[in-house]
Amino acid sequence: MTTIEELVEMHAISRIEVEMHPRDQALRLLYGTPGFIAWLGELASGSQPQRRLGEATPAEQVDDLFNTFLSGMPLVYMKQFRSIRAEKNAVWELKTPDIRIFGWFLKRDCFVAVFGNWTDVVKDHDLYRGYRIAIRRLRRELGVDETLCVQGVTPGDVLSL
Amino acid sequence: MTSFHFDIGSRARHAGRFIGRVRGELLRALAEKKAKDALPQQALAEKLGIERSLINRQLSGEENLSLRSLADLAWAMDMEISFELKQPTSSAGQNQSILTQTLATSTVSYGQIKYINGTAKRVSVLPVPANSEPTQAKKIA
Protein backbone atom coordinates (compact mmCIF):
# COMPACT_ATOMS: atom_id res chain seq x y z
CA MET A 1 0.00 0.00 0.00
CA THR A 2 1.44 3.38 -1.02
CA THR A 3 1.95 5.87 1.77
CA ILE A 4 2.18 9.65 1.72
CA GLU A 5 5.86 9.38 2.65
CA GLU A 6 6.47 7.14 -0.36
CA LEU A 7 4.71 9.62 -2.66
CA VAL A 8 7.03 12.33 -1.33
CA GLU A 9 10.12 10.14 -1.68
CA MET A 10 9.29 9.34 -5.30
CA HIS A 11 8.75 13.10 -5.91
CA ALA A 12 5.14 12.60 -6.93
CA ILE A 13 4.14 15.23 -4.39
CA SER A 14 5.91 17.82 -2.25
CA ARG A 15 4.81 19.41 0.96
CA ILE A 16 3.68 23.05 0.68
CA GLU A 17 4.33 25.42 3.56
CA VAL A 18 3.65 29.08 4.22
CA GLU A 19 5.02 31.44 6.83
CA MET A 20 2.81 31.02 9.87
CA HIS A 21 2.30 33.11 12.96
CA PRO A 22 4.60 32.09 15.82
CA ARG A 23 1.58 31.06 17.87
CA ASP A 24 0.35 28.74 15.12
CA GLN A 25 1.36 25.27 14.16
CA ALA A 26 0.15 23.39 11.12
CA LEU A 27 -2.98 21.48 11.97
CA ARG A 28 -3.57 20.34 8.41
CA LEU A 29 -1.26 19.15 5.64
CA LEU A 30 -0.91 20.50 2.14
CA TYR A 31 0.91 18.88 -0.75
CA GLY A 32 1.34 19.70 -4.41
CA THR A 33 2.37 17.84 -7.54
CA PRO A 34 5.50 19.06 -9.38
CA GLY A 35 3.29 20.76 -11.97
CA PHE A 36 1.35 22.58 -9.29
CA ILE A 37 4.53 23.63 -7.48
CA ALA A 38 5.84 25.09 -10.75
CA TRP A 39 2.59 27.01 -11.21
CA LEU A 40 2.83 28.22 -7.59
CA GLY A 41 6.34 29.48 -8.25
CA GLU A 42 5.08 31.55 -11.18
CA LEU A 43 2.28 32.90 -9.01
CA ALA A 44 4.73 33.91 -6.28
CA SER A 45 6.80 35.77 -8.88
CA GLY A 46 3.81 37.98 -9.62
CA SER A 47 1.80 36.56 -12.51
CA GLN A 48 -1.63 38.15 -12.83
CA PRO A 49 -4.91 37.28 -14.55
CA GLN A 50 -6.15 39.47 -17.38
CA ARG A 51 -8.89 40.87 -15.17
CA ARG A 52 -8.31 40.80 -11.44
CA LEU A 53 -11.37 40.54 -9.21
CA GLY A 54 -10.05 40.46 -5.67
CA GLU A 55 -8.66 43.37 -3.69
CA ALA A 56 -5.70 41.22 -2.68
CA THR A 57 -3.28 40.06 -5.36
CA PRO A 58 -3.67 36.44 -6.50
CA ALA A 59 -0.51 35.47 -4.60
CA GLU A 60 -1.86 37.13 -1.45
CA GLN A 61 -5.17 35.32 -1.89
CA VAL A 62 -3.44 31.97 -2.15
CA ASP A 63 -1.14 32.69 0.80
CA ASP A 64 -4.20 33.54 2.91
CA LEU A 65 -6.06 30.45 1.74
CA PHE A 66 -3.10 28.18 2.53
CA ASN A 67 -2.55 29.84 5.88
CA THR A 68 -6.23 29.45 6.76
CA PHE A 69 -6.13 25.82 5.69
CA LEU A 70 -2.87 24.92 7.39
CA SER A 71 -3.57 26.67 10.68
CA GLY A 72 -6.82 24.75 11.04
CA MET A 73 -9.22 27.65 10.71
CA PRO A 74 -12.65 26.88 9.29
CA LEU A 75 -13.19 27.20 5.56
CA VAL A 76 -16.65 28.13 4.33
CA TYR A 77 -18.14 25.36 2.21
CA MET A 78 -19.02 26.40 -1.33
CA LYS A 79 -17.35 29.80 -0.91
CA GLN A 80 -13.85 28.56 -0.14
CA PHE A 81 -13.97 24.87 -1.00
CA ARG A 82 -16.30 22.39 -2.62
CA SER A 83 -16.33 19.06 -4.40
CA ILE A 84 -16.51 19.24 -8.19
CA ARG A 85 -19.07 16.48 -8.23
CA ALA A 86 -20.76 14.66 -5.36
CA GLU A 87 -19.24 11.23 -5.99
CA LYS A 88 -17.08 8.66 -4.27
CA ASN A 89 -13.40 9.71 -4.38
CA ALA A 90 -14.41 13.22 -5.33
CA VAL A 91 -12.13 15.86 -6.79
CA TRP A 92 -12.17 19.03 -4.70
CA GLU A 93 -11.70 22.68 -5.48
CA LEU A 94 -10.16 25.34 -3.23
CA LYS A 95 -11.34 28.83 -4.13
CA THR A 96 -10.24 32.44 -3.89
CA PRO A 97 -11.73 35.31 -5.91
CA ASP A 98 -9.11 35.00 -8.68
CA ILE A 99 -7.76 31.48 -8.24
CA ARG A 100 -9.11 27.96 -8.45
CA ILE A 101 -7.06 25.04 -7.14
CA PHE A 102 -8.02 21.45 -7.93
CA GLY A 103 -6.93 18.29 -6.19
CA TRP A 104 -8.10 15.70 -3.71
CA PHE A 105 -7.92 14.90 -0.04
CA LEU A 106 -5.46 12.11 0.68
CA LYS A 107 -6.93 11.93 4.15
CA ARG A 108 -9.07 14.21 6.24
CA ASP A 109 -7.27 17.58 6.59
CA CYS A 110 -4.63 16.50 4.07
CA PHE A 111 -5.02 17.97 0.58
CA VAL A 112 -2.89 17.48 -2.50
CA ALA A 113 -3.12 20.23 -5.11
CA VAL A 114 -2.73 19.19 -8.73
CA PHE A 115 -3.89 22.12 -10.86
CA GLY A 116 -4.14 25.85 -10.29
CA ASN A 117 -5.59 28.36 -12.68
CA TRP A 118 -7.27 31.75 -12.92
CA THR A 119 -10.95 31.72 -11.97
CA ASP A 120 -12.06 33.41 -15.19
CA VAL A 121 -10.10 30.95 -17.36
CA VAL A 122 -11.59 27.97 -15.52
CA LYS A 123 -15.11 29.36 -15.91
CA ASP A 124 -14.76 30.67 -19.46
CA HIS A 125 -13.33 27.39 -20.75
CA ASP A 126 -15.32 25.15 -18.40
CA LEU A 127 -12.23 23.29 -17.28
CA TYR A 128 -13.91 21.47 -14.39
CA ARG A 129 -14.54 18.23 -16.26
CA GLY A 130 -11.04 18.11 -17.74
CA TYR A 131 -9.37 18.68 -14.38
CA ARG A 132 -11.60 16.09 -12.72
CA ILE A 133 -10.72 13.46 -15.32
CA ALA A 134 -7.00 14.28 -15.19
CA ILE A 135 -6.91 14.06 -11.40
CA ARG A 136 -8.75 10.75 -11.35
CA ARG A 137 -6.27 9.43 -13.92
CA LEU A 138 -3.31 10.62 -11.84
CA ARG A 139 -4.69 8.87 -8.76
CA ARG A 140 -5.05 5.65 -10.70
CA GLU A 141 -1.47 5.94 -12.00
CA LEU A 142 -0.18 6.52 -8.48
CA GLY A 143 -2.27 3.62 -7.21
CA VAL A 144 -3.87 5.63 -4.42
CA ASP A 145 -7.50 5.66 -5.53
CA GLU A 146 -8.65 3.33 -2.79
CA THR A 147 -6.03 3.92 -0.12
CA LEU A 148 -5.16 7.61 -0.12
CA CYS A 149 -8.39 9.31 -1.07
CA VAL A 150 -11.24 10.48 1.11
CA GLN A 151 -14.35 8.79 -0.18
CA GLY A 152 -17.02 10.90 1.52
CA VAL A 153 -18.30 14.10 -0.06
CA THR A 154 -19.61 16.08 2.89
CA PRO A 155 -17.47 19.00 4.14
CA GLY A 156 -16.94 17.19 7.43
CA ASP A 157 -15.47 14.21 5.61
CA VAL A 158 -12.54 16.23 4.32
CA LEU A 159 -12.02 18.98 6.90
CA SER A 160 -12.22 19.23 10.64
CA LEU A 161 -14.59 22.15 10.80
CA MET B 1 12.03 18.57 -3.80
CA THR B 2 10.32 17.36 -0.64
CA SER B 3 8.86 20.70 0.40
CA PHE B 4 8.09 24.07 -1.12
CA HIS B 5 7.86 27.24 0.94
CA PHE B 6 5.37 29.66 -0.61
CA ASP B 7 6.75 33.03 0.44
CA ILE B 8 5.27 36.29 -0.85
CA GLY B 9 7.01 38.62 1.61
CA SER B 10 5.92 40.07 4.91
CA ARG B 11 4.06 43.13 3.62
CA ALA B 12 2.00 41.21 1.06
CA ARG B 13 1.36 38.47 3.59
CA HIS B 14 -0.03 40.93 6.12
CA ALA B 15 -2.26 42.62 3.54
CA GLY B 16 -3.58 39.43 2.03
CA ARG B 17 -4.32 37.78 5.35
CA PHE B 18 -6.05 40.87 6.71
CA ILE B 19 -8.28 41.14 3.65
CA GLY B 20 -8.93 37.41 3.80
CA ARG B 21 -9.78 37.53 7.48
CA VAL B 22 -12.34 40.30 7.00
CA ARG B 23 -13.98 38.40 4.19
CA GLY B 24 -13.84 35.13 6.12
CA GLU B 25 -15.44 36.78 9.12
CA LEU B 26 -18.28 38.08 6.98
CA LEU B 27 -18.82 34.68 5.40
CA ARG B 28 -18.86 32.92 8.72
CA ALA B 29 -21.05 35.52 10.39
CA LEU B 30 -23.57 35.28 7.58
CA ALA B 31 -23.49 31.48 7.60
CA GLU B 32 -24.11 31.50 11.33
CA LYS B 33 -26.89 34.06 11.02
CA LYS B 34 -28.47 32.05 8.23
CA ALA B 35 -28.38 28.86 10.28
CA LYS B 36 -29.59 30.45 13.48
CA ASP B 37 -32.04 33.12 12.41
CA ALA B 38 -32.84 31.90 8.89
CA LEU B 39 -31.58 35.20 7.52
CA PRO B 40 -30.89 34.75 3.81
CA GLN B 41 -28.75 37.02 1.64
CA GLN B 42 -31.92 38.24 -0.06
CA ALA B 43 -33.23 39.63 3.24
CA LEU B 44 -29.91 41.42 3.79
CA ALA B 45 -30.08 42.90 0.31
CA GLU B 46 -33.64 44.12 0.86
CA LYS B 47 -32.73 45.61 4.23
CA LEU B 48 -29.83 47.49 2.64
CA GLY B 49 -31.71 48.37 -0.54
CA ILE B 50 -29.08 46.85 -2.81
CA GLU B 51 -28.92 43.96 -5.26
CA ARG B 52 -28.35 40.50 -3.82
CA SER B 53 -25.69 39.91 -6.46
CA LEU B 54 -23.67 42.82 -5.06
CA ILE B 55 -23.66 41.24 -1.60
CA ASN B 56 -22.70 37.95 -3.17
CA ARG B 57 -19.78 39.55 -4.99
CA GLN B 58 -18.68 41.38 -1.86
CA LEU B 59 -18.76 38.19 0.17
CA SER B 60 -16.97 36.15 -2.46
CA GLY B 61 -14.26 38.81 -2.72
CA GLU B 62 -15.07 39.74 -6.30
CA GLU B 63 -16.14 43.24 -5.25
CA ASN B 64 -14.06 45.46 -3.01
CA LEU B 65 -15.48 46.13 0.42
CA SER B 66 -15.43 49.70 1.65
CA LEU B 67 -15.55 50.39 5.36
CA ARG B 68 -19.07 51.72 4.84
CA SER B 69 -20.30 48.60 3.11
CA LEU B 70 -18.67 46.50 5.81
CA ALA B 71 -20.49 48.52 8.46
CA ASP B 72 -23.74 48.25 6.49
CA LEU B 73 -23.48 44.48 6.26
CA ALA B 74 -22.80 44.20 9.98
CA TRP B 75 -25.78 46.45 10.69
CA ALA B 76 -28.04 44.41 8.45
CA MET B 77 -26.97 41.26 10.31
CA ASP B 78 -27.60 43.02 13.63
CA MET B 79 -23.97 42.66 14.61
CA GLU B 80 -21.35 45.02 15.91
CA ILE B 81 -17.83 45.34 14.55
CA SER B 82 -14.99 45.37 17.00
CA PHE B 83 -11.76 46.57 15.41
CA GLU B 84 -8.52 46.38 17.31
CA LEU B 85 -4.87 47.12 16.65
CA LYS B 86 -2.42 45.55 19.03
CA GLN B 87 1.21 44.60 19.41
CA PRO B 88 1.91 41.31 17.68
CA THR B 89 2.44 38.32 19.90
CA SER B 90 5.74 36.69 19.10
CA SER B 91 5.69 33.80 21.50
CA ALA B 92 4.67 30.32 20.57
CA GLY B 93 1.25 29.26 21.67
CA GLN B 94 -1.92 27.65 20.57
CA ASN B 95 -3.56 28.33 17.23
CA GLN B 96 -5.88 31.29 17.68
CA SER B 97 -8.78 29.80 15.82
CA ILE B 98 -8.99 27.05 18.40
CA LEU B 99 -8.77 29.51 21.27
CA THR B 100 -11.52 31.71 19.98
CA GLN B 101 -13.81 29.39 18.09
CA THR B 102 -17.16 29.79 19.75
CA LEU B 103 -19.50 28.84 16.95
CA ALA B 104 -21.72 26.98 19.36
CA THR B 105 -22.57 30.29 21.01
CA SER B 106 -23.77 33.50 19.39
CA THR B 107 -20.28 34.79 18.78
CA VAL B 108 -17.71 34.19 16.06
CA SER B 109 -14.22 35.52 16.56
CA TYR B 110 -10.95 35.12 14.68
CA GLY B 111 -8.02 37.44 15.20
CA GLN B 112 -8.54 41.10 15.82
CA ILE B 113 -11.83 41.48 14.01
CA LYS B 114 -14.88 40.33 15.81
CA TYR B 115 -18.56 40.38 15.02
CA ILE B 116 -20.56 40.36 18.20
CA ASN B 117 -24.20 39.49 18.09
CA GLY B 118 -26.14 42.59 19.03
CA THR B 119 -28.08 40.70 21.65
CA ALA B 120 -24.98 39.42 23.38
CA LYS B 121 -22.60 42.35 23.38
CA ARG B 122 -21.13 41.59 26.78
CA VAL B 123 -20.10 38.07 25.93
CA SER B 124 -16.35 37.61 26.28
CA VAL B 125 -15.04 36.52 22.93
CA LEU B 126 -11.30 36.29 23.42
CA PRO B 127 -10.31 33.77 26.03
CA VAL B 128 -6.88 34.78 27.26
CA PRO B 129 -4.37 32.07 28.20
CA ALA B 130 -3.33 32.25 31.82
CA ASN B 131 0.33 32.74 30.93
CA SER B 132 -0.18 35.40 28.28
CA GLU B 133 1.40 38.85 28.44
CA PRO B 134 -0.94 41.83 28.56
CA THR B 135 -0.86 43.76 25.27
CA GLN B 136 -1.38 47.43 24.64
CA ALA B 137 -4.39 47.79 22.42
CA LYS B 138 -6.16 50.65 20.74
CA LYS B 139 -9.84 50.05 20.37
CA ILE B 140 -12.02 51.73 17.83
CA ALA B 141 -15.79 51.39 17.91
Coordinates of N, CA, C and O in Angstrom, one line a residue, chain A residues 33-108:
Chain A
T33 N 1.6 18.6 -6.5 CA 2.4 17.8 -7.5 C 3.5 18.8 -8.1 O 3.4 20.0 -8.0
P34 N 4.4 18.2 -8.8 CA 5.5 19.1 -9.4 C 4.9 20.1 -10.3 O 5.4 21.3 -10.3
G35 N 3.9 19.8 -11.1 CA 3.3 20.8 -12.0 C 2.6 21.9 -11.2 O 2.7 23.1 -11.6
F36 N 2.0 21.5 -10.1 CA 1.3 22.6 -9.3 C 2.4 23.5 -8.6 O 2.2 24.7 -8.6
I37 N 3.5 22.8 -8.1 CA 4.5 23.6 -7.5 C 5.1 24.6 -8.5 O 5.4 25.8 -8.1
A38 N 5.3 24.2 -9.7 CA 5.8 25.1 -10.7 C 4.9 26.3 -11.0 O 5.3 27.4 -11.1
W39 N 3.6 26.0 -11.0 CA 2.6 27.0 -11.2 C 2.6 28.0 -10.0 O 2.5 29.2 -10.2
L40 N 2.8 27.4 -8.8 CA 2.8 28.2 -7.6 C 4.0 29.2 -7.6 O 3.9 30.3 -7.2
G41 N 5.1 28.7 -8.1 CA 6.3 29.5 -8.3 C 6.1 30.7 -9.2 O 6.5 31.8 -8.9
E42 N 5.4 30.4 -10.3 CA 5.1 31.6 -11.2 C 4.2 32.6 -10.5 O 4.3 33.8 -10.7
L43 N 3.2 32.0 -9.7 CA 2.3 32.9 -9.0 C 3.0 33.8 -8.0 O 2.8 35.0 -7.9
A44 N 4.0 33.2 -7.3 CA 4.7 33.9 -6.3 C 5.6 35.0 -6.9 O 5.9 36.0 -6.3
S45 N 6.0 34.8 -8.2 CA 6.8 35.8 -8.9 C 6.0 36.9 -9.5 O 6.5 37.8 -10.1
G46 N 4.6 36.8 -9.3 CA 3.8 38.0 -9.6 C 2.9 37.9 -10.8 O 2.4 38.9 -11.3
S47 N 2.7 36.7 -11.3 CA 1.8 36.6 -12.5 C 0.4 37.0 -12.1 O -0.1 36.8 -11.0
Q48 N -0.3 37.6 -13.1 CA -1.6 38.2 -12.8 C -2.6 37.7 -13.9 O -2.2 37.5 -15.0
P49 N -3.9 37.6 -13.5 CA -4.9 37.3 -14.5 C -5.2 38.5 -15.4 O -4.8 39.6 -15.1
Q50 N -5.9 38.3 -16.5 CA -6.2 39.5 -17.4 C -7.0 40.5 -16.7 O -6.9 41.7 -16.8
R51 N -8.0 40.0 -15.9 CA -8.9 40.9 -15.2 C -9.0 40.4 -13.7 O -9.5 39.3 -13.4
R52 N -8.4 41.2 -12.8 CA -8.3 40.8 -11.4 C -9.6 41.2 -10.7 O -10.1 42.3 -10.9
L53 N -10.1 40.3 -9.9 CA -11.4 40.5 -9.2 C -11.1 40.9 -7.8 O -11.8 41.8 -7.2
G54 N -10.2 40.2 -7.1 CA -10.1 40.5 -5.7 C -9.2 41.7 -5.4 O -8.5 42.2 -6.2
E55 N -9.4 42.2 -4.1 CA -8.7 43.4 -3.7 C -7.2 43.0 -3.4 O -6.3 43.7 -3.7
A56 N -7.0 41.8 -2.9 CA -5.7 41.2 -2.7 C -5.2 40.7 -4.0 O -6.0 40.3 -4.9
T57 N -3.9 40.6 -4.1 CA -3.3 40.1 -5.4 C -3.5 38.6 -5.3 O -3.8 38.0 -4.3
P58 N -3.5 37.9 -6.5 CA -3.7 36.4 -6.5 C -2.7 35.7 -5.6 O -3.1 34.8 -4.9
A59 N -1.5 36.1 -5.5 CA -0.5 35.5 -4.6 C -0.9 35.7 -3.1 O -0.8 34.7 -2.3
E60 N -1.4 36.9 -2.8 CA -1.9 37.1 -1.5 C -3.1 36.3 -1.1 O -3.2 35.8 0.0
Q61 N -4.0 36.1 -2.1 CA -5.2 35.3 -1.9 C -4.8 33.9 -1.6 O -5.3 33.3 -0.7
V62 N -3.8 33.4 -2.3 CA -3.4 32.0 -2.1 C -2.7 31.8 -0.8 O -2.9 30.8 -0.1
D63 N -1.8 32.8 -0.5 CA -1.1 32.7 0.8 C -2.2 32.7 1.9 O -2.0 31.9 2.9
D64 N -3.2 33.5 1.9 CA -4.2 33.5 2.9 C -5.0 32.2 3.0 O -5.2 31.7 4.0
L65 N -5.3 31.7 1.8 CA -6.1 30.5 1.7 C -5.2 29.3 2.4 O -5.7 28.5 3.2
F66 N -4.0 29.2 2.0 CA -3.1 28.2 2.5 C -2.9 28.4 4.0 O -2.9 27.4 4.8
N67 N -2.7 29.6 4.5 CA -2.6 29.8 5.9 C -3.8 29.4 6.7 O -3.7 28.8 7.7
T68 N -5.0 29.8 6.1 CA -6.2 29.4 6.8 C -6.4 27.9 6.8 O -6.7 27.4 7.9
F69 N -6.0 27.3 5.7 CA -6.1 25.8 5.7 C -5.2 25.2 6.7 O -5.6 24.4 7.5
L70 N -3.9 25.6 6.6 CA -2.9 24.9 7.4 C -3.0 25.2 8.9 O -2.8 24.3 9.7
S71 N -3.5 26.4 9.2 CA -3.6 26.7 10.7 C -4.9 26.1 11.3 O -5.1 26.4 12.5
G72 N -5.6 25.4 10.5 CA -6.8 24.7 11.0 C -8.1 25.6 11.2 O -9.0 25.2 11.8
M73 N -8.0 26.8 10.6 CA -9.2 27.6 10.7 C -10.3 27.1 9.8 O -10.0 26.4 8.8
P74 N -11.6 27.4 10.1 CA -12.7 26.9 9.3 C -12.6 27.5 7.9 O -12.3 28.7 7.7
L75 N -13.0 26.7 6.9 CA -13.2 27.2 5.6 C -14.7 27.1 5.3 O -15.3 26.2 5.7
V76 N -15.2 28.1 4.6 CA -16.6 28.1 4.3 C -17.0 27.3 3.1 O -16.4 27.6 2.0
Y77 N -17.8 26.3 3.3 CA -18.1 25.4 2.2 C -18.8 26.1 1.1 O -19.6 27.0 1.3
M78 N -18.5 25.8 -0.1 CA -19.0 26.4 -1.3 C -18.3 27.7 -1.7 O -18.0 28.0 -2.8
K79 N -18.0 28.5 -0.7 CA -17.4 29.8 -0.9 C -15.8 29.6 -1.0 O -15.2 30.3 -1.7
Q80 N -15.3 28.7 -0.2 CA -13.9 28.6 -0.1 C -13.4 27.2 -0.5 O -12.2 27.0 -0.9
F81 N -14.3 26.2 -0.5 CA -14.0 24.9 -1.0 C -15.3 24.1 -1.3 O -16.3 24.4 -0.8
R82 N -15.1 23.2 -2.2 CA -16.3 22.4 -2.6 C -15.8 21.2 -3.4 O -14.7 21.2 -4.0
S83 N -16.7 20.2 -3.5 CA -16.3 19.1 -4.4 C -16.9 19.4 -5.8 O -17.9 20.0 -5.9
I84 N -16.1 19.0 -6.8 CA -16.5 19.2 -8.2 C -17.8 18.5 -8.5 O -18.7 19.0 -9.2
R85 N -17.9 17.3 -8.0 CA -19.1 16.5 -8.2 C -19.3 15.6 -7.0 O -18.3 15.1 -6.5
A86 N -20.5 15.5 -6.5 CA -20.8 14.7 -5.4 C -20.7 13.2 -5.7 O -21.6 12.6 -6.2
E87 N -19.5 12.6 -5.6 CA -19.2 11.2 -6.0 C -18.2 10.6 -5.1 O -17.4 11.4 -4.4
K88 N -18.1 9.3 -5.1 CA -17.1 8.7 -4.3 C -15.7 9.1 -4.8 O -15.5 9.2 -6.0
N89 N -14.7 9.3 -4.0 CA -13.4 9.7 -4.4 C -13.5 11.0 -5.2 O -12.9 11.2 -6.2
A90 N -14.2 12.0 -4.6 CA -14.4 13.2 -5.3 C -13.1 14.0 -5.5 O -12.2 13.9 -4.8
V91 N -13.2 14.9 -6.6 CA -12.1 15.9 -6.8 C -12.6 17.1 -6.1 O -13.8 17.5 -6.3
W92 N -11.8 17.8 -5.4 CA -12.2 19.0 -4.7 C -11.5 20.3 -5.3 O -10.4 20.2 -5.9
E93 N -12.2 21.4 -5.0 CA -11.7 22.7 -5.5 C -11.5 23.6 -4.3 O -12.4 23.7 -3.5
L94 N -10.4 24.3 -4.2 CA -10.2 25.3 -3.2 C -10.3 26.7 -4.0 O -9.8 26.8 -5.1
K95 N -11.0 27.6 -3.4 CA -11.3 28.8 -4.1 C -10.9 30.1 -3.5 O -11.0 30.3 -2.3
T96 N -10.4 31.0 -4.3 CA -10.2 32.4 -3.9 C -10.9 33.2 -5.0 O -11.3 32.7 -6.0
P97 N -11.1 34.5 -4.8 CA -11.7 35.3 -5.9 C -11.1 35.1 -7.3 O -11.8 35.0 -8.3
D98 N -9.8 35.1 -7.4 CA -9.1 35.0 -8.7 C -8.5 33.7 -9.0 O -8.0 33.5 -10.1
I99 N -8.5 32.7 -8.1 CA -7.8 31.5 -8.2 C -8.7 30.3 -7.9 O -9.5 30.3 -7.0
R100 N -8.5 29.3 -8.7 CA -9.1 28.0 -8.4 C -8.0 26.9 -8.4 O -7.1 26.9 -9.2
I101 N -8.1 26.1 -7.3 CA -7.1 25.0 -7.1 C -7.8 23.7 -7.1 O -8.8 23.6 -6.3
F102 N -7.3 22.7 -7.8 CA -8.0 21.5 -7.9 C -7.1 20.3 -7.4 O -5.9 20.4 -7.7
G103 N -7.7 19.4 -6.7 CA -6.9 18.3 -6.2 C -7.8 17.3 -5.4 O -9.0 17.3 -5.7
W104 N -7.3 16.6 -4.5 CA -8.1 15.7 -3.7 C -7.5 15.6 -2.3 O -6.4 16.0 -2.1
F105 N -8.3 15.1 -1.4 CA -7.9 14.9 0.0 C -7.4 13.5 0.1 O -8.1 12.5 0.0
L106 N -6.1 13.4 0.4 CA -5.5 12.1 0.7 C -6.1 11.5 1.9 O -6.4 10.3 1.9
K107 N -6.3 12.3 2.9 CA -6.9 11.9 4.2 C -7.7 13.2 4.6 O -7.5 14.2 4.0
R108 N -8.4 13.0 5.7 CA -9.1 14.2 6.2 C -8.0 15.2 6.6 O -7.0 14.9 7.3

